[in-house]
PDB file of C-alpha atoms in Angstrom:
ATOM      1  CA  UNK B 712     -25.230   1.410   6.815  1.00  0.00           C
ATOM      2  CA  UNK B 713     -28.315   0.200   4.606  1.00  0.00           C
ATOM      3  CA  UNK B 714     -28.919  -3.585   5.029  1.00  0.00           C
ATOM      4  CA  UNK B 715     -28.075  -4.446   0.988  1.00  0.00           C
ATOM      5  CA  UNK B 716     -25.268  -2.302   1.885  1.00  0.00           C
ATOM      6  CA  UNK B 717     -23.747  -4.394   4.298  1.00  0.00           C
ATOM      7  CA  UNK B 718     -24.313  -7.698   2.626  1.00  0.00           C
ATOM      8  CA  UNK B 719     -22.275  -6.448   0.144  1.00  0.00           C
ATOM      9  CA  UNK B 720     -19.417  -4.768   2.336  1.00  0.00           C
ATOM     10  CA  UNK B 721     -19.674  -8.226   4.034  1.00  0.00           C
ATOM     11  CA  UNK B 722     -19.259 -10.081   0.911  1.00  0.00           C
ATOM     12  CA  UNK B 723     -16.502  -8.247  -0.445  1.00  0.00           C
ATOM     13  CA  UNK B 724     -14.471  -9.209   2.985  1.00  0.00           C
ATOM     14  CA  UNK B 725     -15.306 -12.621   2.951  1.00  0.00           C
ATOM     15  CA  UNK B 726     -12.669 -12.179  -0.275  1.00  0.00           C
ATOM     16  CA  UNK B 727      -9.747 -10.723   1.410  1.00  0.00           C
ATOM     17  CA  UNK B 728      -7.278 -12.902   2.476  1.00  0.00           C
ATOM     18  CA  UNK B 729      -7.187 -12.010   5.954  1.00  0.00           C
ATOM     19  CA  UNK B 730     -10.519 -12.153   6.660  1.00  0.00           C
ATOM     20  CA  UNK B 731     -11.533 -15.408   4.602  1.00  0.00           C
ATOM     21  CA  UNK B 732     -10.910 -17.138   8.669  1.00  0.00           C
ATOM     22  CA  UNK B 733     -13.815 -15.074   9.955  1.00  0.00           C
ATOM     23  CA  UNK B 734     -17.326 -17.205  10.447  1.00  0.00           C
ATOM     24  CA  UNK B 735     -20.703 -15.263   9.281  1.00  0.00           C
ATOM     25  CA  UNK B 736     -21.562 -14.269  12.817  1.00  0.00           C
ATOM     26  CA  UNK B 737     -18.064 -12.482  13.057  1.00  0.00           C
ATOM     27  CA  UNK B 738     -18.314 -11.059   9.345  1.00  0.00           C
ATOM     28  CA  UNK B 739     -21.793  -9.923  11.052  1.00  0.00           C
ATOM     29  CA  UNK B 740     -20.624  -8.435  13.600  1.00  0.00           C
ATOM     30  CA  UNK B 741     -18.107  -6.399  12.176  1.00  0.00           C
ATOM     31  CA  UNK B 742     -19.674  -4.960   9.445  1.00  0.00           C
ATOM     32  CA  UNK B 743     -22.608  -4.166  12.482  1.00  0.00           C
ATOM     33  CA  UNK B 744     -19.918  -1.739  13.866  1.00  0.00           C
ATOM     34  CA  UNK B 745     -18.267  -0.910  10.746  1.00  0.00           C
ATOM     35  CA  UNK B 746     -18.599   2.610   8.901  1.00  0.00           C
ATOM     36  CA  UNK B 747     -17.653   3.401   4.688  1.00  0.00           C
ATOM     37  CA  UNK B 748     -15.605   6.532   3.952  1.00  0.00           C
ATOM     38  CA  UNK B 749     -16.173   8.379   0.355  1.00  0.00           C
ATOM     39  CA  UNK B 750     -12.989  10.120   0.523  1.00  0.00           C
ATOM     40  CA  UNK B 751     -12.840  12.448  -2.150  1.00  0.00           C
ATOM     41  CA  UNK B 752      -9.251  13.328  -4.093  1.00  0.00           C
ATOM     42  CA  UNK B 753      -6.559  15.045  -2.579  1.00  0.00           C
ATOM     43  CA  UNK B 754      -8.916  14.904   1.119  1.00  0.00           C
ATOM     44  CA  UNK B 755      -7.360  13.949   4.253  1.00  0.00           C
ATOM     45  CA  UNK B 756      -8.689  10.594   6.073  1.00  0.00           C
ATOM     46  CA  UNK B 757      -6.529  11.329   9.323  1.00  0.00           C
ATOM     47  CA  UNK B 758      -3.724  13.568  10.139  1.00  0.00           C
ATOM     48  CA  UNK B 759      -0.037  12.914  12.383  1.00  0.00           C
ATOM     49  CA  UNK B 760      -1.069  12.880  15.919  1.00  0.00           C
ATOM     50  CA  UNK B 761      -4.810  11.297  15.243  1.00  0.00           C
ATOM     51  CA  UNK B 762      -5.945   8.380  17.542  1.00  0.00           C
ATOM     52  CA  UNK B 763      -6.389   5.148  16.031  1.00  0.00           C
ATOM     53  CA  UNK B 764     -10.239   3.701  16.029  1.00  0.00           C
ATOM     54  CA  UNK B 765     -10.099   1.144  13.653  1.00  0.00           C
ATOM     55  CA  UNK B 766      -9.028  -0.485  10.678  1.00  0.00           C
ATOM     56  CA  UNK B 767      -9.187   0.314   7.633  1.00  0.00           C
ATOM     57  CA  UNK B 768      -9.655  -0.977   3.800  1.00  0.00           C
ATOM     58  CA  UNK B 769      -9.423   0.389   0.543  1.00  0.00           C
ATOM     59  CA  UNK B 770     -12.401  -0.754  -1.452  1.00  0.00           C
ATOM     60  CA  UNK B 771     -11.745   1.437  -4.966  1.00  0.00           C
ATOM     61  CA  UNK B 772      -9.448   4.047  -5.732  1.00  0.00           C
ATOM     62  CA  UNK B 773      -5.750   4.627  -4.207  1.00  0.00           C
ATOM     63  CA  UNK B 774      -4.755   6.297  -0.734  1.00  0.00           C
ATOM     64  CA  UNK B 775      -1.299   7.403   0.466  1.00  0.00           C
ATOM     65  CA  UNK B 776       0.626   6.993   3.861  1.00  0.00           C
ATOM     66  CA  UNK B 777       2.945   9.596   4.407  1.00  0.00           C
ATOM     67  CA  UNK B 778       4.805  12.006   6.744  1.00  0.00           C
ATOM     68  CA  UNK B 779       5.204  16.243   6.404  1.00  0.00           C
ATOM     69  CA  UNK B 780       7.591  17.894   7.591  1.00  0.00           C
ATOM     70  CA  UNK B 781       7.304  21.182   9.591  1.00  0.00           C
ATOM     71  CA  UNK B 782       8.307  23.043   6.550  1.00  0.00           C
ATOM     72  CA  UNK B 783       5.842  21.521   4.147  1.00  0.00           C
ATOM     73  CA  UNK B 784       8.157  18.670   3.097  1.00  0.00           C
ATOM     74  CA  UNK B 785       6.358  15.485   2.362  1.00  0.00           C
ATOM     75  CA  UNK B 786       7.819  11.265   1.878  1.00  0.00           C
ATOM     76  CA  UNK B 787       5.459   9.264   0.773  1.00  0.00           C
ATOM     77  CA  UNK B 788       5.982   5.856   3.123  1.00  0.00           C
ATOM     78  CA  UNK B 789       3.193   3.575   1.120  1.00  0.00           C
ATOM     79  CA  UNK B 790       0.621   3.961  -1.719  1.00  0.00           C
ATOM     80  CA  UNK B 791      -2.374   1.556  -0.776  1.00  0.00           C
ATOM     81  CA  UNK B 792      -4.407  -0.282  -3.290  1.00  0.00           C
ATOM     82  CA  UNK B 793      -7.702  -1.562  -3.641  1.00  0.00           C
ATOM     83  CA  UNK B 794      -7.867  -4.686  -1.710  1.00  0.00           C
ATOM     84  CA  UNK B 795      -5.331  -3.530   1.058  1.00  0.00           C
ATOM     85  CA  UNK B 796      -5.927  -2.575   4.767  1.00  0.00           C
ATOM     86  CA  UNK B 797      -3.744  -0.628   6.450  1.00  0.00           C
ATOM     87  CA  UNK B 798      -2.591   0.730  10.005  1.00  0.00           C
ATOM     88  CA  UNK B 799      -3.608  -3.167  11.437  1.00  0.00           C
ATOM     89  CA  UNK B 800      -0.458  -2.367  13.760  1.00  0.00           C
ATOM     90  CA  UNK B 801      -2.410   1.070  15.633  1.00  0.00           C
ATOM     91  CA  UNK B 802      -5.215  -1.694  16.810  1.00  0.00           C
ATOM     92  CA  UNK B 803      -2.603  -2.392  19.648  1.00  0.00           C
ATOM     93  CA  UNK B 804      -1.513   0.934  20.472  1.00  0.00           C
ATOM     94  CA  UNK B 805      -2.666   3.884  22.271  1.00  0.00           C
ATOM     95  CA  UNK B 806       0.294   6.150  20.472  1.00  0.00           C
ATOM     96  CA  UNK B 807      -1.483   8.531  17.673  1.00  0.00           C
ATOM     97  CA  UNK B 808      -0.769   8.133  14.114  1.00  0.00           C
ATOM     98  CA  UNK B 809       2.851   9.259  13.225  1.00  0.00           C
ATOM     99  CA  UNK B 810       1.569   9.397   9.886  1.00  0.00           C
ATOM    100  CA  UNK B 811      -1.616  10.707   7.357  1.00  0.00           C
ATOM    101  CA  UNK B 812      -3.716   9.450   4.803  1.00  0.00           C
ATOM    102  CA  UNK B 813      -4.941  11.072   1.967  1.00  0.00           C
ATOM    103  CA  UNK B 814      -6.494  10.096  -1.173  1.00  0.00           C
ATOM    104  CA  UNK B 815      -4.977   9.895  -3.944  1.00  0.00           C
ATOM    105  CA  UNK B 816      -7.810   9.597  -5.955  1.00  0.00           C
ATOM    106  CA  UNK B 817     -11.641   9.320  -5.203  1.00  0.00           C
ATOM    107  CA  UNK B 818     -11.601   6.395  -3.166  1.00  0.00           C
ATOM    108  CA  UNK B 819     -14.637   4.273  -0.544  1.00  0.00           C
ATOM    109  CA  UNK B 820     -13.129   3.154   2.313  1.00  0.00           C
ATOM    110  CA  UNK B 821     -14.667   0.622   5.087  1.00  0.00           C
ATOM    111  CA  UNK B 822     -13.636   1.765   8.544  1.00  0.00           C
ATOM    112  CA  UNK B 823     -14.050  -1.757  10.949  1.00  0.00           C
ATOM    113  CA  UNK B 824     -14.525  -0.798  14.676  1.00  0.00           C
ATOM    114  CA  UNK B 825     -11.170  -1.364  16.682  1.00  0.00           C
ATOM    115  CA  UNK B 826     -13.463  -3.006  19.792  1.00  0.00           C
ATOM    116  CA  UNK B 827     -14.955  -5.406  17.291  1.00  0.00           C
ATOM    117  CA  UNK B 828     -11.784  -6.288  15.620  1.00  0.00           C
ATOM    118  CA  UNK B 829     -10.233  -7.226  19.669  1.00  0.00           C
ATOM    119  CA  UNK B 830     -13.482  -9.278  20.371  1.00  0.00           C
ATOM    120  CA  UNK B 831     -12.845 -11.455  17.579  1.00  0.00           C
ATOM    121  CA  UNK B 832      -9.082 -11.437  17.702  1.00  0.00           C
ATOM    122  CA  UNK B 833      -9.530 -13.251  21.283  1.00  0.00           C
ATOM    123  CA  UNK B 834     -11.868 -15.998  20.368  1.00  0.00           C
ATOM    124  CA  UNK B 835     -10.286 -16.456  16.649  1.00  0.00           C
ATOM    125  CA  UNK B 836      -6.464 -17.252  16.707  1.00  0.00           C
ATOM    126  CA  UNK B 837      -6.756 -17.841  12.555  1.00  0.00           C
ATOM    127  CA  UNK B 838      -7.929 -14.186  12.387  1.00  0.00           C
ATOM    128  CA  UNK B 839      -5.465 -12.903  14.695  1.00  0.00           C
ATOM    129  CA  UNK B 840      -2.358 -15.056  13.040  1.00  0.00           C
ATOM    130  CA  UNK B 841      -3.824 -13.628   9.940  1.00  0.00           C
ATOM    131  CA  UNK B 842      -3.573  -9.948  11.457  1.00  0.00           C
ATOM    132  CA  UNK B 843      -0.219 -10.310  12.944  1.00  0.00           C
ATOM    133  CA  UNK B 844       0.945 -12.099   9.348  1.00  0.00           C
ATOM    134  CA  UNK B 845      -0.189  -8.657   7.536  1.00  0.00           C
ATOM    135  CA  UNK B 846       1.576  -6.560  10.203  1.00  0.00           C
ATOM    136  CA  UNK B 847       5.265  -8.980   9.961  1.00  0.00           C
ATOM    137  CA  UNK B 848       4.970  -8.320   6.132  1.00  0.00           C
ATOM    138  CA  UNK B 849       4.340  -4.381   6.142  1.00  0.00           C
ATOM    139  CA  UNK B 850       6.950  -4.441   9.082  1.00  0.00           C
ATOM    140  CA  UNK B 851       9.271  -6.241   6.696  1.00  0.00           C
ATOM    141  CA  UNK B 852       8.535  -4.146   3.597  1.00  0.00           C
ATOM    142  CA  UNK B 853       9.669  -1.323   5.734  1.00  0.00           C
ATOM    143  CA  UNK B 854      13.006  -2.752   6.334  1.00  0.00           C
ATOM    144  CA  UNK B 855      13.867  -3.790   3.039  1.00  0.00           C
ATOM    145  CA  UNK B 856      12.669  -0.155   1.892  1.00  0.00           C
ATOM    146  CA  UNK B 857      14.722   1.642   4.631  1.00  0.00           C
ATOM    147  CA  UNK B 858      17.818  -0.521   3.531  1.00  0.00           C
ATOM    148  CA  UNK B 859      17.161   0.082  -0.302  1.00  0.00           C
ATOM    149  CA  UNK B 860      17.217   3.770   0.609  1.00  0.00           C
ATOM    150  CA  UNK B 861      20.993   3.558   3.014  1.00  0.00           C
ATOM    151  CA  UNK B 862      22.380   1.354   0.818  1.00  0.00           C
ATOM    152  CA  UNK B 863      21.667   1.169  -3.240  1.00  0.00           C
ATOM    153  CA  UNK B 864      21.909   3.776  -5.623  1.00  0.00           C
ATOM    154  CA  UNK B 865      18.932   5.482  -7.247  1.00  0.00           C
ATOM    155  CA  UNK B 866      19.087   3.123  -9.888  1.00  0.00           C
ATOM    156  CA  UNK B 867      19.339   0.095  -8.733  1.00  0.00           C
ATOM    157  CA  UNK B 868      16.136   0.903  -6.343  1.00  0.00           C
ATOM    158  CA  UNK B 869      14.125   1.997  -9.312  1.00  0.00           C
ATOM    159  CA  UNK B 870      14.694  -1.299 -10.800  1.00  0.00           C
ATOM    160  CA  UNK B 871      14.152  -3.084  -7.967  1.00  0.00           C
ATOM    161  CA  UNK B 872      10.698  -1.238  -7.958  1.00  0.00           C
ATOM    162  CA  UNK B 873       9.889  -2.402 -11.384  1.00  0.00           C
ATOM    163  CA  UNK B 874      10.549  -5.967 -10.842  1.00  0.00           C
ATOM    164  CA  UNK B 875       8.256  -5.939  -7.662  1.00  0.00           C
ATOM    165  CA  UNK B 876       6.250  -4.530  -9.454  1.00  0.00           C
ATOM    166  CA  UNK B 877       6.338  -6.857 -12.439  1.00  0.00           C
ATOM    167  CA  UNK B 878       6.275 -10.055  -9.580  1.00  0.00           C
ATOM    168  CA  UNK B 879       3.158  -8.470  -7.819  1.00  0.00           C
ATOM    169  CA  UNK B 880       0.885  -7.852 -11.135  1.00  0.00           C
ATOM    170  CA  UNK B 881       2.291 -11.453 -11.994  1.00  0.00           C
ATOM    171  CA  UNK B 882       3.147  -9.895 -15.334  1.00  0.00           C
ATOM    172  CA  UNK B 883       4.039 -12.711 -17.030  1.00  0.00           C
ATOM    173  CA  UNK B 884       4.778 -10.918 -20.435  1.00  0.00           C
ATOM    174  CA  UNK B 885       7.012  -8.410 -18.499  1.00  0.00           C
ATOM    175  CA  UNK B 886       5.134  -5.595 -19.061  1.00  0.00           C
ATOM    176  CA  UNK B 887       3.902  -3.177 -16.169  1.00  0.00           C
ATOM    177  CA  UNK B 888       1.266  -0.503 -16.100  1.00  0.00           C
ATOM    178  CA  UNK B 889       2.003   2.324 -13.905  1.00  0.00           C
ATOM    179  CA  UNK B 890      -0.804   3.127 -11.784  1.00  0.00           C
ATOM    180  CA  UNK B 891       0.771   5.653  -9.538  1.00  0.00           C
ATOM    181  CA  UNK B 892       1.759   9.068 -10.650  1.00  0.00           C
ATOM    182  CA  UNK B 893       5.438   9.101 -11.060  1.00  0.00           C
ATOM    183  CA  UNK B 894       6.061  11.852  -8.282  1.00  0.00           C
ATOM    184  CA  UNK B 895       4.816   9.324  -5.397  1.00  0.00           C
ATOM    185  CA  UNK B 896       6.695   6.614  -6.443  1.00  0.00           C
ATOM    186  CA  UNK B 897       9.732   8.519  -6.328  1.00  0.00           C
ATOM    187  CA  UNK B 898       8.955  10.177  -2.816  1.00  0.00           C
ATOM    188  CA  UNK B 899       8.568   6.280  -2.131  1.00  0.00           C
ATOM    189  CA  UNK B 900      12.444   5.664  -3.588  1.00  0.00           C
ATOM    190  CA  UNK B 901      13.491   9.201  -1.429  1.00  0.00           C
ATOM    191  CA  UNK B 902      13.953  10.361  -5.345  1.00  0.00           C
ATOM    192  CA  UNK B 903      13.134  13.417  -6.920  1.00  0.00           C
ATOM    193  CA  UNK B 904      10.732  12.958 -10.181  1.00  0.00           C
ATOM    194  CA  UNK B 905      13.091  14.356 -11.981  1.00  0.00           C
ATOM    195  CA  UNK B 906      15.732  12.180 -10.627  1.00  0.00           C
ATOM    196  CA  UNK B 907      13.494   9.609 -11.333  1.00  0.00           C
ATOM    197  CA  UNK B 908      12.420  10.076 -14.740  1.00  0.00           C
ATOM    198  CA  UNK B 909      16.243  10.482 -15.846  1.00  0.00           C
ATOM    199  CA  UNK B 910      16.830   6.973 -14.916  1.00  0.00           C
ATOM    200  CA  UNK B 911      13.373   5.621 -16.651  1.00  0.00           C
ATOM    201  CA  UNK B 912      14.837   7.419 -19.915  1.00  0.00           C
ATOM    202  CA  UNK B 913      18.841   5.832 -19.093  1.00  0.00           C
ATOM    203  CA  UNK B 914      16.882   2.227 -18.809  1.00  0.00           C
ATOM    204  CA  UNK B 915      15.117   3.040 -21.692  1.00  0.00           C
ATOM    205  CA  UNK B 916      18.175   4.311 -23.992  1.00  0.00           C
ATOM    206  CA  UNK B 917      20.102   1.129 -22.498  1.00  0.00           C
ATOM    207  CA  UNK B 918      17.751  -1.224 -23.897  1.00  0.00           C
ATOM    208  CA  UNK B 919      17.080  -2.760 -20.354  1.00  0.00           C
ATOM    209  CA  UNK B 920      13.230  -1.269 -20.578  1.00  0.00           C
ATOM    210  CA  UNK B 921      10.379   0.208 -22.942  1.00  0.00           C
ATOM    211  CA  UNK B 922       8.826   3.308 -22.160  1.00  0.00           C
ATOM    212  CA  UNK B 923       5.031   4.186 -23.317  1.00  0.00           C
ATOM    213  CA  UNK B 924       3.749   6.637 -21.320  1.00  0.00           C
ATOM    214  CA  UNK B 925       2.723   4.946 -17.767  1.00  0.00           C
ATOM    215  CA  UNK B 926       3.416   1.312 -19.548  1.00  0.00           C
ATOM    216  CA  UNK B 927       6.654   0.169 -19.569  1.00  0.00           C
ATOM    217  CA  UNK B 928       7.881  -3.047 -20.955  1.00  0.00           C
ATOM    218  CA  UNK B 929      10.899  -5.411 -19.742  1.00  0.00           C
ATOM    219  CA  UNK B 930      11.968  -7.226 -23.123  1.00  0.00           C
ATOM    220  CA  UNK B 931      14.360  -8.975 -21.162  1.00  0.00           C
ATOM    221  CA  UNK B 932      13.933  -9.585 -17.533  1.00  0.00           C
ATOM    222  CA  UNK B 933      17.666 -11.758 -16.702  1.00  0.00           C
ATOM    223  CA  UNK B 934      18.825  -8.604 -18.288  1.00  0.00           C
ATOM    224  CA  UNK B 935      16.864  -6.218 -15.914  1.00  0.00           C
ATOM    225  CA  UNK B 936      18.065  -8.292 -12.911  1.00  0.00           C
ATOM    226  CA  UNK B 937      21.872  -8.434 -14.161  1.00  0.00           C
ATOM    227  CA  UNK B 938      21.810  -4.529 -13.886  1.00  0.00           C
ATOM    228  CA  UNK B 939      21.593  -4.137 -10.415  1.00  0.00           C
ATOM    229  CA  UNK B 940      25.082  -5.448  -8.948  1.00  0.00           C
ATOM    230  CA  UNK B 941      26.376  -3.325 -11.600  1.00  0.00           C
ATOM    231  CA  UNK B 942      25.223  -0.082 -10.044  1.00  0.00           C
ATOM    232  CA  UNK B 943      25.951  -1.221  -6.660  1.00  0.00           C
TER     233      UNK B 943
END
């Protein structure tokens, strides 16, 4: 990369939470072995049975994690958002990816060098416990979303969605802004979108949410919550 480039692929990690540890010389160093990615829409960034060399981190735009069946069949397992890294857990593994990545939209990437991320790992236990902490919380996302999917109803895991969703944009005023096209989220709920949709419009009959397009509003979030034992 071009020097001004890296200054400013260096400052923008210095922001992330994980990597606000690192010291200059191992922000340096990283972004001397690093790489960017313009991935265009709809292209692939790695394929199932890929080898790891890296990590990587969305800069702009939105990627998705998911698996294909032999038959064409596709479940989405995460949509990642500016800001995010992802596959931190294939830096200690020599398995291939059980998984792709494609963009969702136009999206730049920053690919950091798997050897570079290990030599700082070792003499940085902050970056590391940082690393591990990222990994424990995608690893626990993945449980809560496997149980959602045995053992709630359609329902009550679309409005557990919104709420995250509402907690996570720190929506104060309760309303939330879809950014995802409707047919991902639901391959993230193991929903059709029409399955999906029906329930948006029974929310939005019952009073329980507003729907505007991709913004939907929660006039009355106790009432939201009080809604899930009941379709238990």
């Amino acid at each position: 990369m071009l020097e001004e480039e890296i200054l400013d692929f260096s400052r923008r990690l210095e922001c992330l939470p994980q990597f606000c540890v690192l010291t200059a010389p191992e922000r340096d160093l990283l972004m001397q072995n690093s790489a960017k990615s313009l991935v265009d829409k709809g292209q692939i960034l790695f394929q199932q049975g890929d080898l790891c060399s890296g990590l990587h981190i969305l800069l702009s735009g939105q990627m998705k994690l998911a698996f294909a069946s032999p038959q064409g069949q596709e479940k989405v397992l995460r949509i990642i958002r500016p800001g995010e890294s992802f596959c931190a857990a294939m830096l200690f593994t020599k398995q291939p990816y059980a998984f792709f990545a494609q963009a969702v939209r136009n999206s730049l990437l920053l690919h950091l060098n798997k050897q570079s991320m290990h030599e700082i790992m070792a003499s940085n236990p902050l970056f590391m416990q940082n690393i591990m902490q990222g990994m424990a919380d995608d690893y626990q996302q993945l449980v809560i979303d496997f149980e959602s999917v045995r053992l709630h109803s359609a329902a009550e895991r679309i409005v557990r969605y919104l709420l995250r969703e509402m907690e996570a944009s720190h929506a104060s005023s309760g309303v939330i802004n879809l950014d995802i096209a409707k047919g991902l989220i639901a391959s993230q709920l193991n929903l059709t979108q029409e399955h999906f949709s029906r329930i948006l419009n029974e929310l939005h009959r019952f009073g329980l949410i507003i729907l505007d397009g991709r913004r939907i509003e929660i006039p009355k979030v106790d009432a939201l919550q009080a809604y899930i034992p009941a379709t238990a």
